[in-house]
mmCIF file of C-alpha atoms and ligand atoms in Angstrom:
data_model
loop_
_atom_site.group_PDB
_atom_site.id
_atom_site.type_symbol
_atom_site.label_atom_id
_atom_site.label_comp_id
_atom_site.label_asym_id
_atom_site.label_seq_id
_atom_site.Cartn_x
_atom_site.Cartn_y
_atom_site.Cartn_z
ATOM 1 C CA MET W 5 -13.703 21.241 20.806
ATOM 2 C CA PRO W 6 -14.770 24.722 19.629
ATOM 3 C CA ASP W 7 -13.565 25.888 16.224
ATOM 4 C CA LEU W 8 -10.424 27.938 16.836
ATOM 5 C CA ARG W 9 -11.603 30.377 14.207
ATOM 6 C CA ASP W 10 -14.612 31.317 16.323
ATOM 7 C CA LEU W 11 -12.365 31.991 19.311
ATOM 8 C CA LEU W 12 -9.857 34.156 17.470
ATOM 9 C CA ARG W 13 -11.938 35.893 14.794
ATOM 10 C CA VAL W 14 -12.373 39.642 15.070
ATOM 11 C CA ARG W 15 -16.023 40.652 15.222
ATOM 12 C CA PRO W 16 -16.117 43.946 13.334
ATOM 13 C CA GLY W 17 -16.280 46.910 15.648
ATOM 14 C CA SER W 18 -15.901 45.017 18.890
ATOM 15 C CA LEU W 19 -12.172 44.290 19.201
ATOM 16 C CA ARG W 20 -10.235 45.900 22.040
ATOM 17 C CA LEU W 21 -6.636 44.729 21.845
ATOM 18 C CA ALA W 22 -6.084 45.575 25.510
ATOM 19 C CA GLY W 23 -8.695 42.929 26.236
ATOM 20 C CA VAL W 24 -6.733 40.168 24.487
ATOM 21 C CA ASP W 25 -4.103 38.509 26.694
ATOM 22 C CA PRO W 26 -0.873 38.097 24.674
ATOM 23 C CA ARG W 27 0.020 35.152 26.917
ATOM 24 C CA GLY W 28 -3.367 33.516 26.388
ATOM 25 C CA THR W 29 -3.788 30.090 24.794
ATOM 26 C CA PRO W 30 -7.401 29.887 23.566
ATOM 27 C CA GLY W 31 -8.699 26.712 21.982
ATOM 28 C CA LEU W 32 -5.958 24.269 22.949
ATOM 29 C CA PRO W 33 -6.859 20.609 23.368
ATOM 30 C CA PRO W 34 -7.218 19.458 26.993
ATOM 31 C CA LYS W 35 -4.168 19.012 29.236
ATOM 32 C CA ARG W 36 -4.390 15.237 29.064
ATOM 33 C CA VAL W 37 -3.738 15.503 25.313
ATOM 34 C CA ILE W 38 -0.953 18.052 25.576
ATOM 35 C CA GLY W 39 0.843 16.465 28.495
ATOM 36 C CA LYS W 40 3.505 18.048 30.663
ATOM 37 C CA ASP W 41 5.550 19.669 27.938
ATOM 38 C CA PRO W 42 3.454 22.012 25.785
ATOM 39 C CA LYS W 43 6.474 23.070 23.724
ATOM 40 C CA ALA W 44 7.293 19.504 22.739
ATOM 41 C CA TRP W 45 3.626 18.796 22.048
ATOM 42 C CA SER W 46 3.384 21.865 19.844
ATOM 43 C CA ARG W 47 6.561 20.980 17.918
ATOM 44 C CA THR W 48 5.188 17.566 17.014
ATOM 45 C CA GLU W 49 1.688 18.833 16.324
ATOM 46 C CA VAL W 50 2.841 21.743 14.156
ATOM 47 C CA ALA W 51 5.102 19.431 12.129
ATOM 48 C CA THR W 52 2.145 17.106 11.551
ATOM 49 C CA ILE W 53 -0.209 19.912 10.566
ATOM 50 C CA SER W 54 2.418 21.447 8.328
ATOM 51 C CA GLY W 55 2.790 18.100 6.569
ATOM 52 C CA GLU W 56 -0.968 18.044 5.999
ATOM 53 C CA LEU W 57 -0.788 21.559 4.631
ATOM 54 C CA GLY W 58 1.896 20.320 2.247
ATOM 55 C CA VAL W 59 -0.468 17.663 0.891
ATOM 56 C CA HIS W 60 -3.268 20.210 0.435
ATOM 57 C CA GLN W 61 -0.806 22.546 -1.236
ATOM 58 C CA GLU W 62 0.315 19.901 -3.710
ATOM 59 C CA LYS W 63 -3.293 19.154 -4.643
ATOM 60 C CA LEU W 64 -3.993 22.845 -5.129
ATOM 61 C CA PHE W 65 -0.901 23.207 -7.305
ATOM 62 C CA ALA W 66 -1.737 20.088 -9.320
ATOM 63 C CA SER W 67 -5.327 21.142 -9.990
ATOM 64 C CA ALA W 68 -4.215 24.577 -11.171
ATOM 65 C CA LYS W 69 -1.593 23.032 -13.427
ATOM 66 C CA GLN W 70 -4.405 21.233 -15.204
ATOM 67 C CA GLY W 71 -5.941 24.667 -15.600
ATOM 68 C CA ASP W 72 -9.310 24.005 -14.047
ATOM 69 C CA THR W 73 -9.175 26.245 -10.985
ATOM 70 C CA ARG W 74 -8.510 29.810 -9.897
ATOM 71 C CA GLN W 75 -8.071 28.692 -6.295
ATOM 72 C CA ARG W 76 -5.140 30.149 -4.356
ATOM 73 C CA VAL W 77 -4.439 30.849 -0.709
ATOM 74 C CA LEU W 78 -2.902 33.843 1.035
ATOM 75 C CA LEU W 79 -1.697 34.081 4.611
ATOM 76 C CA VAL W 80 -1.321 37.707 5.703
ATOM 77 C CA LEU W 81 0.832 38.221 8.797
ATOM 78 C CA GLN W 82 0.962 41.487 10.679
ATOM 79 C CA ALA W 83 2.627 42.220 14.002
ATOM 80 C CA MET W 84 4.632 44.749 15.921
ATOM 81 C CA ASP W 85 8.434 44.374 15.631
ATOM 82 C CA CYS W 86 9.558 41.055 17.152
ATOM 83 C CA GLY W 87 5.991 39.793 16.888
ATOM 84 C CA GLY W 88 7.190 36.495 15.435
ATOM 85 C CA LYS W 89 6.239 36.759 11.770
ATOM 86 C CA ASP W 90 9.402 35.107 10.459
ATOM 87 C CA GLY W 91 9.354 32.313 13.009
ATOM 88 C CA THR W 92 5.705 31.600 12.272
ATOM 89 C CA VAL W 93 6.340 31.342 8.534
ATOM 90 C CA ARG W 94 9.318 29.053 9.105
ATOM 91 C CA ASN W 95 7.391 26.681 11.343
ATOM 92 C CA VAL W 96 4.027 26.637 9.641
ATOM 93 C CA THR W 97 5.239 26.289 6.056
ATOM 94 C CA ALA W 98 8.010 23.770 6.793
ATOM 95 C CA GLY W 99 5.955 20.941 5.274
ATOM 96 C CA MET W 100 5.137 22.813 2.074
ATOM 97 C CA SER W 101 7.040 22.658 -1.171
ATOM 98 C CA PRO W 102 8.849 25.898 -2.108
ATOM 99 C CA THR W 103 7.722 25.203 -5.691
ATOM 100 C CA GLY W 104 4.132 26.097 -4.923
ATOM 101 C CA MET W 105 4.833 28.901 -2.487
ATOM 102 C CA LYS W 106 5.360 32.587 -2.777
ATOM 103 C CA ALA W 107 6.490 34.408 0.352
ATOM 104 C CA VAL W 108 6.833 38.186 0.137
ATOM 105 C CA SER W 109 8.012 40.726 2.733
ATOM 106 C CA PHE W 110 6.947 44.327 2.446
ATOM 107 C CA GLY W 111 9.202 47.173 3.519
ATOM 108 C CA PRO W 112 8.910 50.888 2.830
ATOM 109 C CA PRO W 113 7.700 51.387 -0.758
ATOM 110 C CA SER W 114 10.375 51.998 -3.405
ATOM 111 C CA GLU W 115 10.394 55.126 -5.551
ATOM 112 C CA GLN W 116 8.711 53.156 -8.308
ATOM 113 C CA GLU W 117 6.060 51.777 -5.959
ATOM 114 C CA LYS W 118 5.351 55.267 -4.659
ATOM 115 C CA GLN W 119 4.327 56.307 -8.160
ATOM 116 C CA HIS W 120 1.358 53.970 -7.886
ATOM 117 C CA ASP W 121 -1.696 53.372 -5.748
ATOM 118 C CA PHE W 122 -0.819 51.582 -2.463
ATOM 119 C CA LEU W 123 -2.419 48.342 -3.686
ATOM 120 C CA TRP W 124 -0.311 48.197 -6.842
ATOM 121 C CA ARG W 125 2.619 46.312 -5.342
ATOM 122 C CA ILE W 126 0.204 44.115 -3.399
ATOM 123 C CA ARG W 127 -1.669 43.010 -6.527
ATOM 124 C CA ALA W 128 1.644 42.228 -8.202
ATOM 125 C CA ALA W 129 2.681 40.026 -5.271
ATOM 126 C CA LEU W 130 -0.549 38.003 -4.971
ATOM 127 C CA PRO W 131 -0.293 34.245 -5.425
ATOM 128 C CA THR W 132 -1.484 33.113 -8.846
ATOM 129 C CA ALA W 133 -3.773 30.101 -9.309
ATOM 130 C CA GLY W 134 -2.542 27.046 -7.419
ATOM 131 C CA TYR W 135 -0.063 28.910 -5.229
ATOM 132 C CA VAL W 136 0.090 29.549 -1.518
ATOM 133 C CA GLY W 137 1.235 33.074 -0.756
ATOM 134 C CA VAL W 138 2.546 34.460 2.503
ATOM 135 C CA PHE W 139 2.684 38.187 3.158
ATOM 136 C CA ASN W 140 5.120 39.257 5.851
ATOM 137 C CA ARG W 141 3.523 42.691 6.381
ATOM 138 C CA SER W 142 1.085 43.807 3.739
ATOM 139 C CA HIS W 143 -1.244 46.526 2.478
ATOM 140 C CA TYR W 144 -2.274 46.961 6.122
ATOM 141 C CA GLU W 145 0.974 48.880 6.696
ATOM 142 C CA ASP W 146 -0.713 51.591 4.675
ATOM 143 C CA VAL W 147 -3.226 52.089 7.492
ATOM 144 C CA LEU W 148 -0.693 51.358 10.271
ATOM 145 C CA VAL W 149 2.755 52.909 9.833
ATOM 146 C CA ALA W 150 1.322 55.312 7.232
ATOM 147 C CA ARG W 151 -1.227 56.529 9.782
ATOM 148 C CA VAL W 152 1.028 56.573 12.858
ATOM 149 C CA HIS W 153 3.782 58.452 11.033
ATOM 150 C CA GLU W 154 1.406 60.600 9.003
ATOM 151 C CA LEU W 155 3.010 59.477 5.745
ATOM 152 C CA VAL W 156 -0.288 60.462 4.150
ATOM 153 C CA GLY W 157 -3.051 62.769 5.336
ATOM 154 C CA GLU W 158 -5.992 61.557 7.379
ATOM 155 C CA ASP W 159 -8.250 62.199 4.392
ATOM 156 C CA VAL W 160 -6.220 59.566 2.513
ATOM 157 C CA TRP W 161 -5.846 56.783 5.073
ATOM 158 C CA THR W 162 -9.449 56.941 6.251
ATOM 159 C CA HIS W 163 -10.557 55.908 2.746
ATOM 160 C CA ARG W 164 -8.168 53.010 2.627
ATOM 161 C CA TYR W 165 -10.214 50.703 4.861
ATOM 162 C CA ASP W 166 -13.013 50.642 2.299
ATOM 163 C CA GLU W 167 -10.521 50.312 -0.547
ATOM 164 C CA ILE W 168 -8.928 47.335 1.196
ATOM 165 C CA ASN W 169 -12.312 45.683 1.788
ATOM 166 C CA GLU W 170 -13.258 46.128 -1.866
ATOM 167 C CA PHE W 171 -9.923 44.793 -3.032
ATOM 168 C CA GLU W 172 -10.101 41.721 -0.820
ATOM 169 C CA ALA W 173 -13.721 41.013 -1.791
ATOM 170 C CA GLU W 174 -12.799 41.226 -5.462
ATOM 171 C CA GLN W 175 -9.884 38.816 -4.955
ATOM 172 C CA ALA W 176 -11.994 36.426 -2.878
ATOM 173 C CA ALA W 177 -14.553 36.326 -5.693
ATOM 174 C CA ASP W 178 -11.667 35.384 -7.974
ATOM 175 C CA GLY W 179 -10.668 32.274 -6.001
ATOM 176 C CA LEU W 180 -8.434 33.750 -3.285
ATOM 177 C CA THR W 181 -8.780 32.309 0.197
ATOM 178 C CA ILE W 182 -7.431 34.966 2.560
ATOM 179 C CA VAL W 183 -6.324 34.189 6.123
ATOM 180 C CA LYS W 184 -5.301 37.339 7.973
ATOM 181 C CA VAL W 185 -3.489 36.976 11.271
ATOM 182 C CA MET W 186 -2.255 39.564 13.719
ATOM 183 C CA LEU W 187 0.346 38.149 16.085
ATOM 184 C CA HIS W 188 -0.396 39.971 19.315
ATOM 185 C CA ILE W 189 2.595 40.375 21.648
ATOM 186 C CA SER W 190 2.912 42.371 24.841
ATOM 187 C CA ARG W 191 5.120 45.374 25.231
ATOM 188 C CA GLU W 192 7.237 43.507 27.787
ATOM 189 C CA GLU W 193 7.721 40.573 25.431
ATOM 190 C CA GLN W 194 8.851 42.920 22.678
ATOM 191 C CA LYS W 195 11.441 44.432 25.013
ATOM 192 C CA LYS W 196 12.688 40.972 25.928
ATOM 193 C CA ARG W 197 13.010 39.960 22.293
ATOM 194 C CA LEU W 198 14.703 43.217 21.263
ATOM 195 C CA LEU W 199 17.231 42.703 24.067
ATOM 196 C CA GLN W 200 17.821 39.139 22.873
ATOM 197 C CA ARG W 201 18.565 40.509 19.420
ATOM 198 C CA LEU W 202 21.096 42.935 20.864
ATOM 199 C CA ASP W 203 22.694 40.223 22.978
ATOM 200 C CA ASP W 204 23.232 37.923 20.015
ATOM 201 C CA PRO W 205 25.582 39.038 17.199
ATOM 202 C CA THR W 206 23.844 36.616 14.824
ATOM 203 C CA LYS W 207 20.609 38.564 15.389
ATOM 204 C CA HIS W 208 21.985 42.065 14.930
ATOM 205 C CA TRP W 209 20.908 42.071 11.294
ATOM 206 C CA LYS W 210 17.323 41.835 12.508
ATOM 207 C CA TYR W 211 17.696 44.850 14.773
ATOM 208 C CA ASN W 212 17.106 48.350 13.533
ATOM 209 C CA PRO W 213 17.829 51.370 15.771
ATOM 210 C CA GLY W 214 14.566 52.769 14.413
ATOM 211 C CA ASP W 215 12.737 49.959 16.221
ATOM 212 C CA LEU W 216 13.026 51.981 19.446
ATOM 213 C CA ALA W 217 11.223 54.945 17.919
ATOM 214 C CA GLU W 218 8.480 52.579 16.733
ATOM 215 C CA ARG W 219 8.269 51.040 20.188
ATOM 216 C CA ALA W 220 7.789 54.502 21.680
ATOM 217 C CA ARG W 221 4.636 54.795 19.546
ATOM 218 C CA TRP W 222 3.243 51.535 20.941
ATOM 219 C CA ASP W 223 -0.146 52.929 21.967
ATOM 220 C CA ASP W 224 -0.656 54.665 18.627
ATOM 221 C CA TYR W 225 0.097 51.421 16.837
ATOM 222 C CA GLN W 226 -2.286 49.448 19.037
ATOM 223 C CA GLN W 227 -5.010 51.954 18.197
ATOM 224 C CA ALA W 228 -4.211 51.810 14.483
ATOM 225 C CA TYR W 229 -4.237 47.998 14.634
ATOM 226 C CA ALA W 230 -7.554 47.880 16.460
ATOM 227 C CA ASP W 231 -9.160 50.215 13.910
ATOM 228 C CA ALA W 232 -7.772 48.276 10.934
ATOM 229 C CA LEU W 233 -8.908 44.935 12.323
ATOM 230 C CA ASN W 234 -12.312 46.226 13.335
ATOM 231 C CA ARG W 235 -12.943 47.829 9.955
ATOM 232 C CA CYS W 236 -11.450 45.135 7.728
ATOM 233 C CA SER W 237 -12.561 41.880 9.344
ATOM 234 C CA THR W 238 -15.120 40.777 6.766
ATOM 235 C CA ALA W 239 -17.021 37.576 6.022
ATOM 236 C CA VAL W 240 -14.784 36.770 3.035
ATOM 237 C CA ALA W 241 -11.538 37.868 4.698
ATOM 238 C CA PRO W 242 -11.776 37.813 8.494
ATOM 239 C CA TRP W 243 -8.997 38.922 10.803
ATOM 240 C CA TYR W 244 -7.747 36.641 13.560
ATOM 241 C CA VAL W 245 -5.822 37.849 16.600
ATOM 242 C CA VAL W 246 -3.365 35.187 17.764
ATOM 243 C CA PRO W 247 -1.753 35.708 21.187
ATOM 244 C CA GLY W 248 1.958 35.744 20.415
ATOM 245 C CA ASP W 249 3.968 35.810 23.627
ATOM 246 C CA ARG W 250 4.142 32.014 23.723
ATOM 247 C CA LYS W 251 5.734 30.936 20.484
ATOM 248 C CA TRP W 252 4.570 27.339 20.799
ATOM 249 C CA TYR W 253 0.936 28.467 21.033
ATOM 250 C CA ARG W 254 1.326 30.957 18.206
ATOM 251 C CA ASN W 255 2.735 28.335 15.818
ATOM 252 C CA TRP W 256 -0.001 25.869 16.674
ATOM 253 C CA ALA W 257 -2.768 28.469 16.315
ATOM 254 C CA VAL W 258 -1.639 29.771 12.921
ATOM 255 C CA ALA W 259 -1.064 26.240 11.604
ATOM 256 C CA THR W 260 -4.536 25.260 12.813
ATOM 257 C CA LEU W 261 -6.190 28.303 11.204
ATOM 258 C CA LEU W 262 -4.569 27.392 7.891
ATOM 259 C CA ARG W 263 -5.577 23.775 8.250
ATOM 260 C CA LYS W 264 -9.207 24.828 8.696
ATOM 261 C CA ALA W 265 -9.040 27.083 5.647
ATOM 262 C CA PHE W 266 -7.563 24.304 3.510
ATOM 263 C CA ALA W 267 -10.028 21.731 4.792
ATOM 264 C CA GLU W 268 -12.862 23.944 3.612
ATOM 265 C CA LEU W 269 -11.208 24.544 0.278
ATOM 266 C CA ASP W 270 -10.573 20.810 -0.043
ATOM 267 C CA PRO W 271 -8.420 20.858 -3.191
ATOM 268 C CA GLN W 272 -8.300 17.583 -5.149
ATOM 269 C CA TYR W 273 -5.776 15.971 -7.429
ATOM 270 C CA PRO W 274 -6.984 16.403 -11.009
ATOM 271 C CA LYS W 275 -8.012 13.380 -13.070
ATOM 272 C CA ALA W 276 -5.431 12.432 -15.683
ATOM 273 C CA ASP W 277 -6.220 14.041 -19.029
ATOM 274 C CA PHE W 278 -4.715 11.026 -20.841
ATOM 275 C CA ASP W 279 -5.505 7.326 -20.949
ATOM 276 C CA VAL W 280 -3.475 5.831 -18.102
ATOM 277 C CA ASP W 281 -3.798 2.201 -19.270
ATOM 278 C CA GLU W 282 -2.816 3.103 -22.796
ATOM 279 C CA GLN W 283 0.256 4.960 -21.528
ATOM 280 C CA ARG W 284 1.234 2.082 -19.293
ATOM 281 C CA ALA W 285 0.898 -0.457 -22.111
ATOM 282 C CA ALA W 286 2.948 1.758 -24.433
ATOM 283 C CA LEU W 287 5.641 2.229 -21.827
ATOM 284 C CA VAL W 288 5.852 -1.475 -20.987
ATOM 285 C CA ALA W 289 5.994 -2.427 -24.671
ATOM 286 C CA ALA W 290 8.677 0.134 -25.465
ATOM 287 C CA PRO W 291 12.372 -0.743 -25.057
HETATM 288 P P1 LIG K 323 11.003 44.561 8.838
HETATM 289 O O1 LIG K 323 9.713 43.812 8.657
HETATM 290 O O2 LIG K 323 11.532 44.522 10.213
HETATM 291 O O3 LIG K 323 12.006 44.187 7.799
HETATM 292 O O4 LIG K 323 10.681 46.100 8.584
HETATM 293 C C1 LIG K 323 10.004 46.555 7.473
HETATM 294 C C2 LIG K 323 9.676 48.022 7.677
HETATM 295 O O5 LIG K 323 8.991 48.472 6.526
HETATM 296 C C3 LIG K 323 8.784 48.290 8.866
HETATM 297 O O6 LIG K 323 9.322 49.305 9.646
HETATM 298 C C4 LIG K 323 7.485 48.741 8.217
HETATM 299 O O7 LIG K 323 6.801 49.693 8.990
HETATM 300 C C5 LIG K 323 7.963 49.328 6.916
HETATM 301 N N1 LIG K 323 6.895 49.327 5.913
HETATM 302 C C6 LIG K 323 6.240 48.268 5.418
HETATM 303 N N2 LIG K 323 5.267 48.644 4.577
HETATM 304 C C7 LIG K 323 5.301 50.002 4.543
HETATM 305 C C8 LIG K 323 4.529 50.998 3.873
HETATM 306 N N3 LIG K 323 3.530 50.669 3.056
HETATM 307 N N4 LIG K 323 4.841 52.279 4.095
HETATM 308 C C9 LIG K 323 5.855 52.607 4.921
HETATM 309 N N5 LIG K 323 6.621 51.725 5.587
HETATM 310 C C10 LIG K 323 6.344 50.433 5.402
HETATM 311 MG MG1 LIG K 324 12.315 44.859 11.982
#
């Protein structure tokens, strides 16, 4: 089976989002493995992978506790409204321990945050050694919404791609494994999901009347996304585009991308820094 990362990775400069089918399912195992019910297959598979991620995460946490590693992992999720960021986090991280996790959502910058460089709040939110971080939106908003809504001048946002690449390279050199995923949904799917939110009083809190104005700028956002992904998909921090209309595929793909990243990192439980036999003998001998 081909490596999913090769199928979904953005080759700098060559991505056209219109050429990626949001209903696509690249890299799945053959039908005979999946069977007749892809949703059920995905549920089981994602739970299994998430459990594996939990084991990796514990090893990472344990090795950092002993103080002998700077390793840490960051999943960056970007998507249009209703793209499935929350659902992905819920499914993929279900097997991880909250103790070793740091999930952060980014909204419009606060007054305090606005006093600083756009990467200031991002640096502060990065996972420290041993932690797995999840960014629900990220510094990429500063070349997406900031560009589409002209929150800063073109002279400012055009520099940000290089600033982001430098920042990510510096973090990668300092032990950060970065997995950046854009959940790619279709315009029709977004409409369907927005309507579902309106139809369900328990989802109204997720709906924002401003979402319609954002939706009206769909094409501008797609262009801003394509530019960001083309300019900031680097060897140390590649971008992946995951088709997002089918939630079961999306969950499986993101879980699988993380599994590959962790397998390469291969964190290990640290060796005890005390004499295990001596401790056991002392414990047994004690009342
Ligand atoms: P939600 O993820 O639905 O809670 O919405 C968060 C909102 O915050 C979105 O409309 C984003 O566009 C907005 N947002 C996130 N980061 C920034 C930023 N750096 N500048 C301006 N708006 C932002
Ligand atoms: Mg929203």
